[in-house]
């Protein structure tokens, strides 16, 4: 049995695992009448816990549950319990901010950090994971599938980044701020705030990544002078179909998660990991010692 070797490999390394779009339902219910999202999340968590370098923190970038119901959040809480490292949750378009706060009362960073004109209190927070800062944005438009970023939310981002000049930052948000070329997903993409967000990021080159969910696929795009990326789902994936008129469908192709690994020398290096158990590892060397790869 191998032992974790984070300290030996990179004394200052920070490993942030990103899981996204868990879509948990109450026991006995399948998402879209097809997907046991709880079972799939359990498999992804097992894969995270089997990593040779245990992550320093885990962030789940929205669509935590399917209908924003207390019973769903209670089940999510039970399913996430094996993750004993710091855990950071964010809302997506399937979530309900207040039900999320109620289900995780010890997550004090979920408390309102700003108020919108209509009284809504987005979930936006900044936390430290060692030398790395995780800054989250709330793109939720309650009752809607698309996302929005109003000036109040972006004012908060600007002020938060102003306090972290020169320090490594990962910005996390549910709806990606870029066109994905998957037509039906772009129709429910981020509808406001994109030019201003790009401008803010361009003035803060210490933002290493913008990490997103919503797409149930891994996509990487240049944005605002940094790299913006989405994460595969831990269960179902949005069908890979770049036809602008593509039907809104999902597949059960292999699920996964992201590992955002930071070291002082490299900045953030993002890996894409498949969930599940696979054969290996096998050595690249034959018994005779000859190289085969
Ligand atoms: Fe989702």
Tab-separated table of C-alpha atoms and ligand atoms in Angstrom:
chain	number	residue	atom	x	y	z
A	1	UNK	CA	0.000	0.000	0.000
A	2	UNK	CA	1.436	3.358	-1.009
A	3	UNK	CA	1.572	6.309	1.357
A	4	UNK	CA	0.736	9.946	0.621
A	5	UNK	CA	3.828	11.917	-0.351
A	6	UNK	CA	2.637	15.505	-0.822
A	7	UNK	CA	5.217	16.971	1.509
A	8	UNK	CA	8.027	14.995	-0.056
A	9	UNK	CA	7.082	15.939	-3.625
A	10	UNK	CA	6.372	19.675	-3.279
A	11	UNK	CA	6.603	21.170	0.197
A	12	UNK	CA	4.381	24.109	-0.722
A	13	UNK	CA	2.017	22.370	-3.135
A	14	UNK	CA	-1.727	22.936	-2.875
A	15	UNK	CA	-4.107	20.455	-4.459
A	16	UNK	CA	-7.670	21.661	-4.971
A	17	UNK	CA	-10.093	19.041	-6.272
A	18	UNK	CA	-13.095	20.338	-8.208
A	19	UNK	CA	-16.268	18.303	-8.442
A	20	UNK	CA	-19.275	19.817	-10.200
A	21	UNK	CA	-22.948	19.245	-10.819
A	22	UNK	CA	-23.712	16.467	-8.373
A	23	UNK	CA	-27.515	16.852	-8.887
A	24	UNK	CA	-28.463	14.832	-5.810
A	25	UNK	CA	-32.091	13.766	-5.417
A	26	UNK	CA	-33.905	12.234	-2.469
A	27	UNK	CA	-33.437	8.498	-1.906
A	28	UNK	CA	-35.302	6.356	-4.413
A	29	UNK	CA	-35.450	9.061	-7.105
A	30	UNK	CA	-33.328	9.106	-10.241
A	31	UNK	CA	-32.271	12.283	-12.010
A	32	UNK	CA	-34.113	12.492	-15.338
A	33	UNK	CA	-35.622	9.082	-14.364
A	34	UNK	CA	-32.339	7.549	-15.424
A	35	UNK	CA	-29.342	8.487	-13.285
A	36	UNK	CA	-28.648	7.451	-9.687
A	37	UNK	CA	-26.576	10.544	-9.019
A	38	UNK	CA	-25.906	9.541	-5.401
A	39	UNK	CA	-24.280	6.285	-6.487
A	40	UNK	CA	-22.117	8.072	-9.041
A	41	UNK	CA	-21.052	10.741	-6.563
A	42	UNK	CA	-20.026	8.018	-4.140
A	43	UNK	CA	-17.794	6.557	-6.850
A	44	UNK	CA	-16.207	9.948	-7.559
A	45	UNK	CA	-15.568	10.560	-3.867
A	46	UNK	CA	-13.904	7.144	-3.647
A	47	UNK	CA	-11.670	8.165	-6.553
A	48	UNK	CA	-10.763	11.435	-4.824
A	49	UNK	CA	-9.966	9.619	-1.589
A	50	UNK	CA	-7.790	7.133	-3.503
A	51	UNK	CA	-5.542	9.886	-4.894
A	52	UNK	CA	-1.958	9.303	-3.822
A	53	UNK	CA	-1.696	12.990	-2.849
A	54	UNK	CA	-4.801	13.740	-0.787
A	55	UNK	CA	-6.337	17.069	-1.802
A	56	UNK	CA	-5.974	20.023	0.537
A	57	UNK	CA	-9.541	21.074	-0.212
A	58	UNK	CA	-12.526	20.197	-2.413
A	59	UNK	CA	-14.818	22.674	-4.148
A	60	UNK	CA	-18.167	21.684	-5.669
A	61	UNK	CA	-19.098	24.244	-8.314
A	62	UNK	CA	-22.876	24.187	-8.203
A	63	UNK	CA	-25.957	22.194	-9.100
A	64	UNK	CA	-25.378	20.422	-5.822
A	65	UNK	CA	-28.905	19.039	-5.787
A	66	UNK	CA	-31.581	18.729	-8.441
A	67	UNK	CA	-34.520	20.744	-7.065
A	68	UNK	CA	-33.170	22.784	-4.149
A	69	UNK	CA	-35.123	20.740	-1.566
A	70	UNK	CA	-34.066	20.256	2.071
A	71	UNK	CA	-34.292	16.462	1.749
A	72	UNK	CA	-31.856	16.605	-1.161
A	73	UNK	CA	-29.371	18.774	0.750
A	74	UNK	CA	-29.601	16.414	3.729
A	75	UNK	CA	-28.701	13.518	1.478
A	76	UNK	CA	-25.895	15.489	-0.135
A	77	UNK	CA	-24.504	16.213	3.309
A	78	UNK	CA	-24.421	12.489	4.114
A	79	UNK	CA	-22.809	11.643	0.771
A	80	UNK	CA	-20.072	14.290	1.180
A	81	UNK	CA	-19.266	13.261	4.753
A	82	UNK	CA	-16.260	11.061	3.768
A	83	UNK	CA	-14.512	14.206	2.491
A	84	UNK	CA	-12.819	15.285	5.712
A	85	UNK	CA	-10.661	18.002	4.134
A	86	UNK	CA	-12.041	21.556	3.846
A	87	UNK	CA	-15.096	21.490	1.581
A	88	UNK	CA	-16.441	24.501	-0.272
A	89	UNK	CA	-19.912	24.498	-1.795
A	90	UNK	CA	-21.422	26.880	-4.325
A	91	UNK	CA	-24.911	27.243	-5.789
A	92	UNK	CA	-25.887	26.552	-9.383
A	93	UNK	CA	-29.150	27.055	-11.227
A	94	UNK	CA	-30.673	23.918	-9.641
A	95	UNK	CA	-29.894	25.139	-6.109
A	96	UNK	CA	-31.686	27.229	-3.523
A	97	UNK	CA	-29.336	29.540	-1.614
A	98	UNK	CA	-31.263	29.526	1.656
A	99	UNK	CA	-31.835	25.763	1.714
A	100	UNK	CA	-28.122	25.284	1.032
A	101	UNK	CA	-27.174	27.594	3.915
A	102	UNK	CA	-29.590	25.812	6.254
A	103	UNK	CA	-28.191	22.373	5.404
A	104	UNK	CA	-24.572	23.385	6.076
A	105	UNK	CA	-24.817	25.817	9.021
A	106	UNK	CA	-21.187	25.301	10.041
A	107	UNK	CA	-20.067	26.593	6.612
A	108	UNK	CA	-20.032	30.168	7.904
A	109	UNK	CA	-18.509	31.456	4.640
A	110	UNK	CA	-21.883	30.799	2.954
A	111	UNK	CA	-23.385	33.680	4.955
A	112	UNK	CA	-24.433	36.764	2.959
A	113	UNK	CA	-21.454	38.889	1.960
A	114	UNK	CA	-23.512	41.320	-0.139
A	115	UNK	CA	-27.152	42.246	-0.776
A	116	UNK	CA	-28.748	42.930	-4.110
A	117	UNK	CA	-31.342	45.648	-4.688
A	118	UNK	CA	-34.129	43.052	-4.561
A	119	UNK	CA	-32.934	41.799	-1.151
A	120	UNK	CA	-31.319	38.613	-2.481
A	121	UNK	CA	-28.067	37.544	-0.825
A	122	UNK	CA	-25.743	35.764	-3.264
A	123	UNK	CA	-23.250	33.239	-1.934
A	124	UNK	CA	-19.845	34.757	-2.646
A	125	UNK	CA	-16.818	34.177	-0.445
A	126	UNK	CA	-13.039	34.129	-0.400
A	127	UNK	CA	-11.087	31.487	1.508
A	128	UNK	CA	-7.432	30.544	1.766
A	129	UNK	CA	-6.120	27.109	0.932
A	130	UNK	CA	-2.542	27.571	2.066
A	131	UNK	CA	-1.017	30.247	-0.173
A	132	UNK	CA	-3.858	29.882	-2.707
A	133	UNK	CA	-7.052	31.964	-2.586
A	134	UNK	CA	-10.377	30.526	-3.717
A	135	UNK	CA	-12.813	33.304	-4.641
A	136	UNK	CA	-16.350	32.283	-5.550
A	137	UNK	CA	-18.964	34.116	-7.610
A	138	UNK	CA	-22.694	33.409	-7.529
A	139	UNK	CA	-24.154	33.372	-11.061
A	140	UNK	CA	-27.615	32.215	-10.012
A	141	UNK	CA	-30.721	33.935	-11.405
A	142	UNK	CA	-33.384	32.362	-9.142
A	143	UNK	CA	-35.924	30.328	-11.062
A	144	UNK	CA	-33.910	30.515	-14.276
A	145	UNK	CA	-31.530	28.080	-15.964
A	146	UNK	CA	-29.262	30.775	-17.356
A	147	UNK	CA	-26.816	32.738	-15.219
A	148	UNK	CA	-26.172	36.405	-14.544
A	149	UNK	CA	-23.497	38.564	-12.955
A	150	UNK	CA	-24.797	41.969	-11.910
A	151	UNK	CA	-22.653	44.973	-11.017
A	152	UNK	CA	-23.041	44.360	-7.269
A	153	UNK	CA	-21.528	40.880	-7.569
A	154	UNK	CA	-18.715	42.170	-9.762
A	155	UNK	CA	-18.090	45.133	-7.418
A	156	UNK	CA	-17.544	42.554	-4.670
A	157	UNK	CA	-15.129	40.626	-6.909
A	158	UNK	CA	-13.185	43.763	-7.733
A	159	UNK	CA	-12.854	44.685	-4.050
A	160	UNK	CA	-11.922	41.111	-3.114
A	161	UNK	CA	-9.207	40.881	-5.770
A	162	UNK	CA	-7.876	44.312	-4.763
A	163	UNK	CA	-7.037	42.794	-1.364
A	164	UNK	CA	-5.112	39.913	-2.933
A	165	UNK	CA	-2.874	41.598	-5.491
A	166	UNK	CA	0.051	39.415	-6.477
A	167	UNK	CA	-1.212	36.323	-4.652
A	168	UNK	CA	-2.436	33.231	-6.521
A	169	UNK	CA	-6.207	33.196	-6.972
A	170	UNK	CA	-8.674	30.732	-8.436
A	171	UNK	CA	-12.085	32.234	-9.238
A	172	UNK	CA	-14.945	29.724	-9.183
A	173	UNK	CA	-18.412	30.243	-10.692
A	174	UNK	CA	-21.163	27.893	-11.835
A	175	UNK	CA	-22.031	29.283	-15.279
A	176	UNK	CA	-18.953	29.604	-17.508
A	177	UNK	CA	-18.321	33.086	-18.925
A	178	UNK	CA	-17.625	31.785	-22.439
A	179	UNK	CA	-19.381	30.276	-25.439
A	180	UNK	CA	-19.102	26.495	-25.390
A	181	UNK	CA	-20.324	25.803	-28.955
A	182	UNK	CA	-22.833	23.328	-27.509
A	183	UNK	CA	-25.891	25.230	-28.681
A	184	UNK	CA	-28.510	24.235	-26.114
A	185	UNK	CA	-26.089	24.921	-23.248
A	186	UNK	CA	-25.116	28.320	-24.634
A	187	UNK	CA	-28.829	29.216	-24.634
A	188	UNK	CA	-28.754	28.773	-20.830
A	189	UNK	CA	-25.294	30.261	-20.358
A	190	UNK	CA	-24.161	33.399	-18.550
A	191	UNK	CA	-26.303	36.262	-19.890
A	192	UNK	CA	-24.771	39.330	-18.243
A	193	UNK	CA	-21.560	40.698	-16.797
A	194	UNK	CA	-19.127	38.936	-19.133
A	195	UNK	CA	-17.306	42.008	-20.586
A	196	UNK	CA	-16.848	43.577	-17.153
A	197	UNK	CA	-15.685	40.273	-15.646
A	198	UNK	CA	-13.118	39.891	-18.437
A	199	UNK	CA	-11.862	43.413	-17.768
A	200	UNK	CA	-11.510	42.825	-14.024
A	201	UNK	CA	-9.594	39.595	-14.579
A	202	UNK	CA	-7.331	41.220	-17.155
A	203	UNK	CA	-6.281	43.747	-14.490
A	204	UNK	CA	-5.450	40.931	-12.057
A	205	UNK	CA	-2.946	38.588	-13.716
A	206	UNK	CA	-2.596	36.732	-10.408
A	207	UNK	CA	-5.923	35.030	-11.218
A	208	UNK	CA	-4.613	31.682	-12.366
A	209	UNK	CA	-7.917	30.114	-13.395
A	210	UNK	CA	-11.640	30.638	-13.672
A	211	UNK	CA	-13.167	27.266	-12.815
A	212	UNK	CA	-16.790	26.559	-13.698
A	213	UNK	CA	-19.468	23.894	-13.800
A	214	UNK	CA	-22.832	23.744	-15.609
A	215	UNK	CA	-21.447	22.036	-18.732
A	216	UNK	CA	-20.951	18.503	-17.456
A	217	UNK	CA	-17.928	18.380	-19.737
A	218	UNK	CA	-14.300	19.548	-19.585
A	219	UNK	CA	-13.728	22.646	-21.746
A	220	UNK	CA	-10.792	25.086	-21.655
A	221	UNK	CA	-10.980	28.598	-23.118
A	222	UNK	CA	-8.779	31.697	-23.014
A	223	UNK	CA	-10.715	34.403	-21.119
A	224	UNK	CA	-9.832	37.741	-19.562
A	225	UNK	CA	-6.109	37.068	-19.824
A	226	UNK	CA	-6.386	33.802	-17.923
A	227	UNK	CA	-7.720	30.285	-18.548
A	228	UNK	CA	-11.379	29.532	-17.942
A	229	UNK	CA	-12.445	25.910	-17.740
A	230	UNK	CA	-15.403	23.676	-16.973
A	231	UNK	CA	-15.471	20.344	-15.169
A	232	UNK	CA	-16.986	16.999	-16.133
A	233	UNK	CA	-19.928	15.777	-14.094
A	234	UNK	CA	-19.509	13.009	-11.508
A	235	UNK	CA	-22.506	11.229	-13.104
A	236	UNK	CA	-24.022	12.157	-16.482
A	237	UNK	CA	-22.285	14.238	-19.172
A	238	UNK	CA	-23.793	16.666	-21.653
A	239	UNK	CA	-23.590	15.001	-25.073
A	240	UNK	CA	-20.581	16.144	-27.107
A	241	UNK	CA	-22.374	17.616	-30.141
A	242	UNK	CA	-21.089	20.905	-31.566
A	243	UNK	CA	-24.046	21.342	-33.919
A	244	UNK	CA	-25.649	24.680	-32.941
A	245	UNK	CA	-29.025	22.946	-33.162
A	246	UNK	CA	-27.944	19.930	-31.135
A	247	UNK	CA	-30.654	18.312	-29.037
A	248	UNK	CA	-30.472	18.764	-25.275
A	249	UNK	CA	-29.317	15.297	-24.223
A	250	UNK	CA	-26.890	13.581	-21.888
A	251	UNK	CA	-24.780	10.430	-22.035
A	252	UNK	CA	-23.207	8.113	-19.511
A	253	UNK	CA	-19.701	8.459	-20.897
A	254	UNK	CA	-17.035	8.175	-18.161
A	255	UNK	CA	-17.438	10.817	-15.439
A	256	UNK	CA	-14.638	12.697	-13.742
A	257	UNK	CA	-13.312	15.648	-11.812
A	258	UNK	CA	-10.492	18.194	-11.945
A	259	UNK	CA	-7.380	18.592	-9.839
A	260	UNK	CA	-6.008	22.148	-9.730
A	261	UNK	CA	-2.476	21.674	-8.406
A	262	UNK	CA	-0.483	24.780	-7.462
A	263	UNK	CA	3.194	25.098	-6.640
A	264	UNK	CA	5.196	28.322	-6.322
A	265	UNK	CA	7.334	27.335	-9.300
A	266	UNK	CA	4.572	26.290	-11.683
A	267	UNK	CA	1.435	28.210	-10.822
A	268	UNK	CA	-1.742	26.186	-11.300
A	269	UNK	CA	-1.459	22.951	-13.288
A	270	UNK	CA	-4.909	21.522	-14.002
A	271	UNK	CA	-5.448	17.800	-14.469
A	272	UNK	CA	-8.539	15.998	-15.680
A	273	UNK	CA	-9.226	12.801	-13.740
A	274	UNK	CA	-11.618	9.987	-14.607
A	275	UNK	CA	-13.765	8.617	-11.788
A	276	UNK	CA	-13.714	4.876	-11.153
A	277	UNK	CA	-11.277	2.055	-10.684
A	278	UNK	CA	-8.941	1.035	-13.477
A	279	UNK	CA	-6.279	-1.601	-14.025
A	280	UNK	CA	-2.736	-0.622	-13.105
A	281	UNK	CA	-0.529	1.122	-12.373
A	282	UNK	CA	1.948	-1.029	-14.304
A	283	UNK	CA	5.659	-0.211	-14.615
A	284	UNK	CA	6.879	1.041	-18.001
A	285	UNK	CA	9.926	-1.224	-17.710
A	286	UNK	CA	10.078	-4.882	-18.726
A	287	UNK	CA	11.497	-7.342	-16.237
A	288	UNK	CA	14.718	-7.334	-18.234
A	289	UNK	CA	15.042	-3.613	-17.552
A	290	UNK	CA	14.540	-2.568	-21.192
A	291	UNK	CA	12.466	0.541	-21.888
A	292	UNK	CA	9.165	-0.110	-23.632
A	293	UNK	CA	7.917	3.487	-23.611
B	1	LIG	FE1	-25.791	20.717	-13.902
